[in-house]
Amino acid sequence: MKIRLSSPLTKDSIVDGEGLRAVVWTQGCPHNCPSCHNPQTHSFTAGELVDIKDLKKEIDTLTDHDGLTLSGGEPMEQVEACLEIAKYCQSKNLNVWCYTGYRFEELMMRSKTEPLIIELLQNIDRLIDGRFLIALKSFEVPFRGSKNQRIIDVKASLELGRVVEDDKYLPKAPVREEKIYI
Ligand code: SF4
């Protein structure tokens, strides 16, 4: 099986999810978010087709890594190949994060006709969902580009049948200013 990638595997990243991670850059994205920082990944014919077997060999060389991130491009446009990679990572105790321009709810709708999406989600630990919205661009939301994007605990969400965000990354309640009278 092959996967279309925009760049070779990034082996050491600390900005694409928690801890030390490798990143798979899928090629092809249908969302066209204005001001996308990776416009070269939109075409579904650019990039390079890479054999999953070769990618697995590269994953085998990872040491001290916490996990692997599926990014893009749009990983949910190459579900079967991403599932193969995600399963392989789980078998090697590498946690899996995935970026997608789809909302979790959209993926659940799609899964009615594409059941592999559920299988892929079952092998993802954290899903960062939603399109990049320039109006909500923020440097204050870790691992995300805009405030609408959520870091979703996928296993809890599938279990409970509703979106469960990772509370570690939820916005903190505003600090109340208290007047001190002396
Ligand atoms: S989903 Fe990501 S890669 Fe696709 S257009 Fe939006 S920001 Fe760019």
mmCIF file with all atom_site columns, C-alpha atoms and ligand atoms in Angstrom:
data_model
loop_
_atom_site.group_PDB
_atom_site.id
_atom_site.type_symbol
_atom_site.label_atom_id
_atom_site.label_alt_id
_atom_site.label_comp_id
_atom_site.label_asym_id
_atom_site.label_entity_id
_atom_site.label_seq_id
_atom_site.pdbx_PDB_ins_code
_atom_site.Cartn_x
_atom_site.Cartn_y
_atom_site.Cartn_z
_atom_site.occupancy
_atom_site.B_iso_or_equiv
_atom_site.pdbx_formal_charge
_atom_site.auth_seq_id
_atom_site.auth_comp_id
_atom_site.auth_asym_id
_atom_site.auth_atom_id
_atom_site.pdbx_PDB_model_num
ATOM   1   C  CA  . MET A 1 1   ? 0.000   0.000  0.000  1.00 0.00 ? 1   MET A CA  1
ATOM   2   C  CA  . LYS A 1 2   ? 1.184   3.530  -0.748 1.00 0.00 ? 2   LYS A CA  1
ATOM   3   C  CA  . ILE A 1 3   ? 0.590   6.922  0.758  1.00 0.00 ? 3   ILE A CA  1
ATOM   4   C  CA  . ARG A 1 4   ? 0.975   10.278 -0.991 1.00 0.00 ? 4   ARG A CA  1
ATOM   5   C  CA  . LEU A 1 5   ? 3.251   12.538 1.042  1.00 0.00 ? 5   LEU A CA  1
ATOM   6   C  CA  . SER A 1 6   ? 4.304   16.153 0.618  1.00 0.00 ? 6   SER A CA  1
ATOM   7   C  CA  . SER A 1 7   ? 7.624   15.783 2.478  1.00 0.00 ? 7   SER A CA  1
ATOM   8   C  CA  . PRO A 1 8   ? 9.731   13.064 4.010  1.00 0.00 ? 8   PRO A CA  1
ATOM   9   C  CA  . LEU A 1 9   ? 9.039   11.941 7.569  1.00 0.00 ? 9   LEU A CA  1
ATOM   10  C  CA  . THR A 1 10  ? 10.026  14.600 10.117 1.00 0.00 ? 10  THR A CA  1
ATOM   11  C  CA  . LYS A 1 11  ? 11.814  12.667 12.817 1.00 0.00 ? 11  LYS A CA  1
ATOM   12  C  CA  . ASP A 1 12  ? 12.079  15.188 15.641 1.00 0.00 ? 12  ASP A CA  1
ATOM   13  C  CA  . SER A 1 13  ? 9.272   17.618 16.316 1.00 0.00 ? 13  SER A CA  1
ATOM   14  C  CA  . ILE A 1 14  ? 8.082   19.158 19.580 1.00 0.00 ? 14  ILE A CA  1
ATOM   15  C  CA  . VAL A 1 15  ? 5.470   21.457 17.999 1.00 0.00 ? 15  VAL A CA  1
ATOM   16  C  CA  . ASP A 1 16  ? 3.087   18.942 16.395 1.00 0.00 ? 16  ASP A CA  1
ATOM   17  C  CA  . GLY A 1 17  ? 1.686   17.448 19.587 1.00 0.00 ? 17  GLY A CA  1
ATOM   18  C  CA  . GLU A 1 18  ? 2.876   16.486 23.025 1.00 0.00 ? 18  GLU A CA  1
ATOM   19  C  CA  . GLY A 1 19  ? 6.417   15.287 23.588 1.00 0.00 ? 19  GLY A CA  1
ATOM   20  C  CA  . LEU A 1 20  ? 8.969   14.238 21.028 1.00 0.00 ? 20  LEU A CA  1
ATOM   21  C  CA  . ARG A 1 21  ? 7.229   13.182 17.843 1.00 0.00 ? 21  ARG A CA  1
ATOM   22  C  CA  . ALA A 1 22  ? 7.706   12.088 14.257 1.00 0.00 ? 22  ALA A CA  1
ATOM   23  C  CA  . VAL A 1 23  ? 5.403   13.692 11.683 1.00 0.00 ? 23  VAL A CA  1
ATOM   24  C  CA  . VAL A 1 24  ? 3.897   12.208 8.518  1.00 0.00 ? 24  VAL A CA  1
ATOM   25  C  CA  . TRP A 1 25  ? 2.985   14.980 6.035  1.00 0.00 ? 25  TRP A CA  1
ATOM   26  C  CA  . THR A 1 26  ? 0.149   13.772 3.828  1.00 0.00 ? 26  THR A CA  1
ATOM   27  C  CA  . GLN A 1 27  ? -0.345  15.396 0.422  1.00 0.00 ? 27  GLN A CA  1
ATOM   28  C  CA  . GLY A 1 28  ? -3.802  16.536 -0.725 1.00 0.00 ? 28  GLY A CA  1
ATOM   29  C  CA  . CYS A 1 29  ? -6.310  18.716 1.089  1.00 0.00 ? 29  CYS A CA  1
ATOM   30  C  CA  . PRO A 1 30  ? -9.796  19.791 -0.067 1.00 0.00 ? 30  PRO A CA  1
ATOM   31  C  CA  . HIS A 1 31  ? -10.406 22.534 2.518  1.00 0.00 ? 31  HIS A CA  1
ATOM   32  C  CA  . ASN A 1 32  ? -8.605  25.557 1.040  1.00 0.00 ? 32  ASN A CA  1
ATOM   33  C  CA  . CYS A 1 33  ? -8.540  27.500 4.305  1.00 0.00 ? 33  CYS A CA  1
ATOM   34  C  CA  . PRO A 1 34  ? -7.612  31.119 3.507  1.00 0.00 ? 34  PRO A CA  1
ATOM   35  C  CA  . SER A 1 35  ? -4.031  31.845 4.668  1.00 0.00 ? 35  SER A CA  1
ATOM   36  C  CA  . CYS A 1 36  ? -3.222  28.135 5.053  1.00 0.00 ? 36  CYS A CA  1
ATOM   37  C  CA  . HIS A 1 37  ? 0.463   27.872 5.935  1.00 0.00 ? 37  HIS A CA  1
ATOM   38  C  CA  . ASN A 1 38  ? 0.918   24.730 3.799  1.00 0.00 ? 38  ASN A CA  1
ATOM   39  C  CA  . PRO A 1 39  ? -0.708  25.558 0.417  1.00 0.00 ? 39  PRO A CA  1
ATOM   40  C  CA  . GLN A 1 40  ? 1.755   23.302 -1.402 1.00 0.00 ? 40  GLN A CA  1
ATOM   41  C  CA  . THR A 1 41  ? 0.019   20.324 0.246  1.00 0.00 ? 41  THR A CA  1
ATOM   42  C  CA  . HIS A 1 42  ? -3.409  20.984 -1.353 1.00 0.00 ? 42  HIS A CA  1
ATOM   43  C  CA  . SER A 1 43  ? -2.927  19.287 -4.718 1.00 0.00 ? 43  SER A CA  1
ATOM   44  C  CA  . PHE A 1 44  ? -3.937  15.626 -4.826 1.00 0.00 ? 44  PHE A CA  1
ATOM   45  C  CA  . THR A 1 45  ? -1.402  14.869 -7.545 1.00 0.00 ? 45  THR A CA  1
ATOM   46  C  CA  . ALA A 1 46  ? 1.723   16.616 -6.229 1.00 0.00 ? 46  ALA A CA  1
ATOM   47  C  CA  . GLY A 1 47  ? 4.148   15.154 -3.700 1.00 0.00 ? 47  GLY A CA  1
ATOM   48  C  CA  . GLU A 1 48  ? 5.392   11.597 -3.823 1.00 0.00 ? 48  GLU A CA  1
ATOM   49  C  CA  . LEU A 1 49  ? 3.854   8.169  -3.430 1.00 0.00 ? 49  LEU A CA  1
ATOM   50  C  CA  . VAL A 1 50  ? 5.701   6.329  -0.671 1.00 0.00 ? 50  VAL A CA  1
ATOM   51  C  CA  . ASP A 1 51  ? 5.403   2.654  0.164  1.00 0.00 ? 51  ASP A CA  1
ATOM   52  C  CA  . ILE A 1 52  ? 4.026   2.133  3.676  1.00 0.00 ? 52  ILE A CA  1
ATOM   53  C  CA  . LYS A 1 53  ? 6.624   -0.631 4.152  1.00 0.00 ? 53  LYS A CA  1
ATOM   54  C  CA  . ASP A 1 54  ? 9.395   1.956  3.728  1.00 0.00 ? 54  ASP A CA  1
ATOM   55  C  CA  . LEU A 1 55  ? 7.676   4.335  6.109  1.00 0.00 ? 55  LEU A CA  1
ATOM   56  C  CA  . LYS A 1 56  ? 7.442   1.541  8.689  1.00 0.00 ? 56  LYS A CA  1
ATOM   57  C  CA  . LYS A 1 57  ? 11.186  0.958  8.370  1.00 0.00 ? 57  LYS A CA  1
ATOM   58  C  CA  . GLU A 1 58  ? 11.738  4.636  9.147  1.00 0.00 ? 58  GLU A CA  1
ATOM   59  C  CA  . ILE A 1 59  ? 9.379   4.418  12.118 1.00 0.00 ? 59  ILE A CA  1
ATOM   60  C  CA  . ASP A 1 60  ? 11.451  1.475  13.359 1.00 0.00 ? 60  ASP A CA  1
ATOM   61  C  CA  . THR A 1 61  ? 14.481  3.780  13.649 1.00 0.00 ? 61  THR A CA  1
ATOM   62  C  CA  . LEU A 1 62  ? 12.725  6.165  16.073 1.00 0.00 ? 62  LEU A CA  1
ATOM   63  C  CA  . THR A 1 63  ? 14.160  6.152  19.567 1.00 0.00 ? 63  THR A CA  1
ATOM   64  C  CA  . ASP A 1 64  ? 12.932  7.992  22.676 1.00 0.00 ? 64  ASP A CA  1
ATOM   65  C  CA  . HIS A 1 65  ? 9.862   9.210  20.804 1.00 0.00 ? 65  HIS A CA  1
ATOM   66  C  CA  . ASP A 1 66  ? 6.500   9.670  22.502 1.00 0.00 ? 66  ASP A CA  1
ATOM   67  C  CA  . GLY A 1 67  ? 4.513   9.334  19.348 1.00 0.00 ? 67  GLY A CA  1
ATOM   68  C  CA  . LEU A 1 68  ? 3.786   10.107 15.744 1.00 0.00 ? 68  LEU A CA  1
ATOM   69  C  CA  . THR A 1 69  ? 1.566   12.803 14.257 1.00 0.00 ? 69  THR A CA  1
ATOM   70  C  CA  . LEU A 1 70  ? -0.438  12.498 11.066 1.00 0.00 ? 70  LEU A CA  1
ATOM   71  C  CA  . SER A 1 71  ? -0.575  15.918 9.471  1.00 0.00 ? 71  SER A CA  1
ATOM   72  C  CA  . GLY A 1 72  ? -1.054  17.423 6.074  1.00 0.00 ? 72  GLY A CA  1
ATOM   73  C  CA  . GLY A 1 73  ? -2.572  18.084 3.819  1.00 0.00 ? 73  GLY A CA  1
ATOM   74  C  CA  . GLU A 1 74  ? -5.606  16.139 5.001  1.00 0.00 ? 74  GLU A CA  1
ATOM   75  C  CA  . PRO A 1 75  ? -4.911  12.707 6.531  1.00 0.00 ? 75  PRO A CA  1
ATOM   76  C  CA  . MET A 1 76  ? -8.642  11.861 6.371  1.00 0.00 ? 76  MET A CA  1
ATOM   77  C  CA  . GLU A 1 77  ? -8.394  11.775 2.554  1.00 0.00 ? 77  GLU A CA  1
ATOM   78  C  CA  . GLN A 1 78  ? -6.018  8.774  2.807  1.00 0.00 ? 78  GLN A CA  1
ATOM   79  C  CA  . VAL A 1 79  ? -7.819  6.825  5.483  1.00 0.00 ? 79  VAL A CA  1
ATOM   80  C  CA  . GLU A 1 80  ? -6.637  3.313  4.632  1.00 0.00 ? 80  GLU A CA  1
ATOM   81  C  CA  . ALA A 1 81  ? -2.953  4.239  4.497  1.00 0.00 ? 81  ALA A CA  1
ATOM   82  C  CA  . CYS A 1 82  ? -3.178  6.374  7.651  1.00 0.00 ? 82  CYS A CA  1
ATOM   83  C  CA  . LEU A 1 83  ? -4.929  3.519  9.445  1.00 0.00 ? 83  LEU A CA  1
ATOM   84  C  CA  . GLU A 1 84  ? -2.054  1.191  8.558  1.00 0.00 ? 84  GLU A CA  1
ATOM   85  C  CA  . ILE A 1 85  ? 0.466   3.699  9.955  1.00 0.00 ? 85  ILE A CA  1
ATOM   86  C  CA  . ALA A 1 86  ? -1.590  4.439  13.080 1.00 0.00 ? 86  ALA A CA  1
ATOM   87  C  CA  . LYS A 1 87  ? -2.000  0.733  13.883 1.00 0.00 ? 87  LYS A CA  1
ATOM   88  C  CA  . TYR A 1 88  ? 1.705   0.170  13.403 1.00 0.00 ? 88  TYR A CA  1
ATOM   89  C  CA  . CYS A 1 89  ? 2.551   3.027  15.769 1.00 0.00 ? 89  CYS A CA  1
ATOM   90  C  CA  . GLN A 1 90  ? 0.129   1.727  18.400 1.00 0.00 ? 90  GLN A CA  1
ATOM   91  C  CA  . SER A 1 91  ? 1.781   -1.697 18.176 1.00 0.00 ? 91  SER A CA  1
ATOM   92  C  CA  . LYS A 1 92  ? 5.106   -0.001 18.941 1.00 0.00 ? 92  LYS A CA  1
ATOM   93  C  CA  . ASN A 1 93  ? 3.756   2.019  21.875 1.00 0.00 ? 93  ASN A CA  1
ATOM   94  C  CA  . LEU A 1 94  ? 3.920   5.280  19.983 1.00 0.00 ? 94  LEU A CA  1
ATOM   95  C  CA  . ASN A 1 95  ? 0.854   7.396  20.636 1.00 0.00 ? 95  ASN A CA  1
ATOM   96  C  CA  . VAL A 1 96  ? -0.896  8.880  17.610 1.00 0.00 ? 96  VAL A CA  1
ATOM   97  C  CA  . TRP A 1 97  ? -2.045  12.456 17.125 1.00 0.00 ? 97  TRP A CA  1
ATOM   98  C  CA  . CYS A 1 98  ? -3.799  13.538 13.950 1.00 0.00 ? 98  CYS A CA  1
ATOM   99  C  CA  . TYR A 1 99  ? -4.614  16.924 12.412 1.00 0.00 ? 99  TYR A CA  1
ATOM   100 C  CA  . THR A 1 100 ? -7.719  17.199 10.280 1.00 0.00 ? 100 THR A CA  1
ATOM   101 C  CA  . GLY A 1 101 ? -9.635  20.067 8.700  1.00 0.00 ? 101 GLY A CA  1
ATOM   102 C  CA  . TYR A 1 102 ? -12.866 18.119 9.297  1.00 0.00 ? 102 TYR A CA  1
ATOM   103 C  CA  . ARG A 1 103 ? -14.783 18.577 12.526 1.00 0.00 ? 103 ARG A CA  1
ATOM   104 C  CA  . PHE A 1 104 ? -15.176 15.429 14.608 1.00 0.00 ? 104 PHE A CA  1
ATOM   105 C  CA  . GLU A 1 105 ? -18.936 15.575 13.946 1.00 0.00 ? 105 GLU A CA  1
ATOM   106 C  CA  . GLU A 1 106 ? -18.312 15.661 10.169 1.00 0.00 ? 106 GLU A CA  1
ATOM   107 C  CA  . LEU A 1 107 ? -16.099 12.599 10.450 1.00 0.00 ? 107 LEU A CA  1
ATOM   108 C  CA  . MET A 1 108 ? -18.823 10.755 12.346 1.00 0.00 ? 108 MET A CA  1
ATOM   109 C  CA  . MET A 1 109 ? -21.259 11.594 9.519  1.00 0.00 ? 109 MET A CA  1
ATOM   110 C  CA  . ARG A 1 110 ? -18.752 10.420 6.893  1.00 0.00 ? 110 ARG A CA  1
ATOM   111 C  CA  . SER A 1 111 ? -18.140 7.210  8.818  1.00 0.00 ? 111 SER A CA  1
ATOM   112 C  CA  . LYS A 1 112 ? -21.710 6.076  8.036  1.00 0.00 ? 112 LYS A CA  1
ATOM   113 C  CA  . THR A 1 113 ? -20.586 5.419  4.466  1.00 0.00 ? 113 THR A CA  1
ATOM   114 C  CA  . GLU A 1 114 ? -16.838 5.011  5.169  1.00 0.00 ? 114 GLU A CA  1
ATOM   115 C  CA  . PRO A 1 115 ? -16.557 2.718  8.201  1.00 0.00 ? 115 PRO A CA  1
ATOM   116 C  CA  . LEU A 1 116 ? -12.741 2.740  8.005  1.00 0.00 ? 116 LEU A CA  1
ATOM   117 C  CA  . ILE A 1 117 ? -12.866 6.252  9.453  1.00 0.00 ? 117 ILE A CA  1
ATOM   118 C  CA  . ILE A 1 118 ? -14.091 4.808  12.755 1.00 0.00 ? 118 ILE A CA  1
ATOM   119 C  CA  . GLU A 1 119 ? -11.281 2.259  12.696 1.00 0.00 ? 119 GLU A CA  1
ATOM   120 C  CA  . LEU A 1 120 ? -8.769  5.032  12.083 1.00 0.00 ? 120 LEU A CA  1
ATOM   121 C  CA  . LEU A 1 121 ? -10.244 7.119  14.911 1.00 0.00 ? 121 LEU A CA  1
ATOM   122 C  CA  . GLN A 1 122 ? -9.997  4.101  17.223 1.00 0.00 ? 122 GLN A CA  1
ATOM   123 C  CA  . ASN A 1 123 ? -6.246  4.156  16.607 1.00 0.00 ? 123 ASN A CA  1
ATOM   124 C  CA  . ILE A 1 124 ? -5.812  7.894  17.212 1.00 0.00 ? 124 ILE A CA  1
ATOM   125 C  CA  . ASP A 1 125 ? -5.198  9.250  20.709 1.00 0.00 ? 125 ASP A CA  1
ATOM   126 C  CA  . ARG A 1 126 ? -5.676  12.955 20.078 1.00 0.00 ? 126 ARG A CA  1
ATOM   127 C  CA  . LEU A 1 127 ? -7.450  14.548 17.113 1.00 0.00 ? 127 LEU A CA  1
ATOM   128 C  CA  . ILE A 1 128 ? -6.921  18.237 16.385 1.00 0.00 ? 128 ILE A CA  1
ATOM   129 C  CA  . ASP A 1 129 ? -9.969  19.089 14.375 1.00 0.00 ? 129 ASP A CA  1
ATOM   130 C  CA  . GLY A 1 130 ? -11.415 21.896 12.285 1.00 0.00 ? 130 GLY A CA  1
ATOM   131 C  CA  . ARG A 1 131 ? -10.299 24.191 9.519  1.00 0.00 ? 131 ARG A CA  1
ATOM   132 C  CA  . PHE A 1 132 ? -7.796  26.960 10.123 1.00 0.00 ? 132 PHE A CA  1
ATOM   133 C  CA  . LEU A 1 133 ? -9.773  30.194 10.510 1.00 0.00 ? 133 LEU A CA  1
ATOM   134 C  CA  . ILE A 1 134 ? -7.665  33.302 10.039 1.00 0.00 ? 134 ILE A CA  1
ATOM   135 C  CA  . ALA A 1 135 ? -10.165 35.408 12.046 1.00 0.00 ? 135 ALA A CA  1
ATOM   136 C  CA  . LEU A 1 136 ? -9.539  33.147 15.047 1.00 0.00 ? 136 LEU A CA  1
ATOM   137 C  CA  . LYS A 1 137 ? -5.776  32.786 14.556 1.00 0.00 ? 137 LYS A CA  1
ATOM   138 C  CA  . SER A 1 138 ? -4.030  32.618 17.896 1.00 0.00 ? 138 SER A CA  1
ATOM   139 C  CA  . PHE A 1 139 ? -0.609  31.909 19.352 1.00 0.00 ? 139 PHE A CA  1
ATOM   140 C  CA  . GLU A 1 140 ? -2.212  31.115 22.693 1.00 0.00 ? 140 GLU A CA  1
ATOM   141 C  CA  . VAL A 1 141 ? -3.668  27.728 21.809 1.00 0.00 ? 141 VAL A CA  1
ATOM   142 C  CA  . PRO A 1 142 ? -0.952  25.084 22.023 1.00 0.00 ? 142 PRO A CA  1
ATOM   143 C  CA  . PHE A 1 143 ? -0.424  22.900 18.932 1.00 0.00 ? 143 PHE A CA  1
ATOM   144 C  CA  . ARG A 1 144 ? -3.190  24.707 17.017 1.00 0.00 ? 144 ARG A CA  1
ATOM   145 C  CA  . GLY A 1 145 ? -3.404  27.623 14.597 1.00 0.00 ? 145 GLY A CA  1
ATOM   146 C  CA  . SER A 1 146 ? -6.834  29.045 15.456 1.00 0.00 ? 146 SER A CA  1
ATOM   147 C  CA  . LYS A 1 147 ? -9.107  29.048 18.482 1.00 0.00 ? 147 LYS A CA  1
ATOM   148 C  CA  . ASN A 1 148 ? -11.914 27.040 16.845 1.00 0.00 ? 148 ASN A CA  1
ATOM   149 C  CA  . GLN A 1 149 ? -9.666  23.971 16.644 1.00 0.00 ? 149 GLN A CA  1
ATOM   150 C  CA  . ARG A 1 150 ? -10.031 21.418 19.435 1.00 0.00 ? 150 ARG A CA  1
ATOM   151 C  CA  . ILE A 1 151 ? -7.685  18.820 20.892 1.00 0.00 ? 151 ILE A CA  1
ATOM   152 C  CA  . ILE A 1 152 ? -10.007 15.863 21.243 1.00 0.00 ? 152 ILE A CA  1
ATOM   153 C  CA  . ASP A 1 153 ? -9.562  12.798 23.410 1.00 0.00 ? 153 ASP A CA  1
ATOM   154 C  CA  . VAL A 1 154 ? -10.748 10.389 20.732 1.00 0.00 ? 154 VAL A CA  1
ATOM   155 C  CA  . LYS A 1 155 ? -11.172 7.250  22.817 1.00 0.00 ? 155 LYS A CA  1
ATOM   156 C  CA  . ALA A 1 156 ? -13.326 9.063  25.416 1.00 0.00 ? 156 ALA A CA  1
ATOM   157 C  CA  . SER A 1 157 ? -15.336 10.739 22.649 1.00 0.00 ? 157 SER A CA  1
ATOM   158 C  CA  . LEU A 1 158 ? -16.091 7.447  20.902 1.00 0.00 ? 158 LEU A CA  1
ATOM   159 C  CA  . GLU A 1 159 ? -16.982 5.820  24.206 1.00 0.00 ? 159 GLU A CA  1
ATOM   160 C  CA  . LEU A 1 160 ? -19.345 8.586  25.327 1.00 0.00 ? 160 LEU A CA  1
ATOM   161 C  CA  . GLY A 1 161 ? -20.716 9.458  21.877 1.00 0.00 ? 161 GLY A CA  1
ATOM   162 C  CA  . ARG A 1 162 ? -19.888 13.157 22.241 1.00 0.00 ? 162 ARG A CA  1
ATOM   163 C  CA  . VAL A 1 163 ? -16.815 15.321 21.790 1.00 0.00 ? 163 VAL A CA  1
ATOM   164 C  CA  . VAL A 1 164 ? -14.533 15.203 24.822 1.00 0.00 ? 164 VAL A CA  1
ATOM   165 C  CA  . GLU A 1 165 ? -11.747 17.745 24.660 1.00 0.00 ? 165 GLU A CA  1
ATOM   166 C  CA  . ASP A 1 166 ? -8.446  17.099 26.411 1.00 0.00 ? 166 ASP A CA  1
ATOM   167 C  CA  . ASP A 1 167 ? -8.930  19.266 29.514 1.00 0.00 ? 167 ASP A CA  1
ATOM   168 C  CA  . LYS A 1 168 ? -5.198  19.933 29.711 1.00 0.00 ? 168 LYS A CA  1
ATOM   169 C  CA  . TYR A 1 169 ? -5.618  22.183 26.666 1.00 0.00 ? 169 TYR A CA  1
ATOM   170 C  CA  . LEU A 1 170 ? -8.978  23.783 27.405 1.00 0.00 ? 170 LEU A CA  1
ATOM   171 C  CA  . PRO A 1 171 ? -8.854  27.559 27.883 1.00 0.00 ? 171 PRO A CA  1
ATOM   172 C  CA  . LYS A 1 172 ? -8.265  28.432 31.516 1.00 0.00 ? 172 LYS A CA  1
ATOM   173 C  CA  . ALA A 1 173 ? -10.982 30.364 33.343 1.00 0.00 ? 173 ALA A CA  1
ATOM   174 C  CA  . PRO A 1 174 ? -10.093 34.058 33.410 1.00 0.00 ? 174 PRO A CA  1
ATOM   175 C  CA  . VAL A 1 175 ? -8.236  35.084 36.558 1.00 0.00 ? 175 VAL A CA  1
ATOM   176 C  CA  . ARG A 1 176 ? -10.510 37.233 38.713 1.00 0.00 ? 176 ARG A CA  1
ATOM   177 C  CA  . GLU A 1 177 ? -9.093  40.533 39.773 1.00 0.00 ? 177 GLU A CA  1
ATOM   178 C  CA  . GLU A 1 178 ? -9.675  40.967 43.457 1.00 0.00 ? 178 GLU A CA  1
ATOM   179 C  CA  . LYS A 1 179 ? -9.490  44.320 45.084 1.00 0.00 ? 179 LYS A CA  1
ATOM   180 C  CA  . ILE A 1 180 ? -7.395  44.409 48.195 1.00 0.00 ? 180 ILE A CA  1
ATOM   181 C  CA  . TYR A 1 181 ? -8.499  46.928 50.780 1.00 0.00 ? 181 TYR A CA  1
ATOM   182 C  CA  . ILE A 1 182 ? -5.918  47.844 53.369 1.00 0.00 ? 182 ILE A CA  1
HETATM 183 S  S1  . SF4 B 2 .   ? -7.021  21.915 6.553  1.00 0.00 ? 1   SF4 B S1  1
HETATM 184 FE FE1 . SF4 B 2 .   ? -4.886  22.475 7.006  1.00 0.00 ? 1   SF4 B FE1 1
HETATM 185 S  S2  . SF4 B 2 .   ? -3.729  21.978 5.138  1.00 0.00 ? 1   SF4 B S2  1
HETATM 186 FE FE2 . SF4 B 2 .   ? -5.892  22.000 4.594  1.00 0.00 ? 1   SF4 B FE2 1
HETATM 187 S  S3  . SF4 B 2 .   ? -6.260  24.075 3.811  1.00 0.00 ? 1   SF4 B S3  1
HETATM 188 FE FE3 . SF4 B 2 .   ? -6.805  24.068 6.000  1.00 0.00 ? 1   SF4 B FE3 1
HETATM 189 S  S4  . SF4 B 2 .   ? -4.953  24.709 7.070  1.00 0.00 ? 1   SF4 B S4  1
HETATM 190 FE FE4 . SF4 B 2 .   ? -4.349  24.121 4.994  1.00 0.00 ? 1   SF4 B FE4 1
#
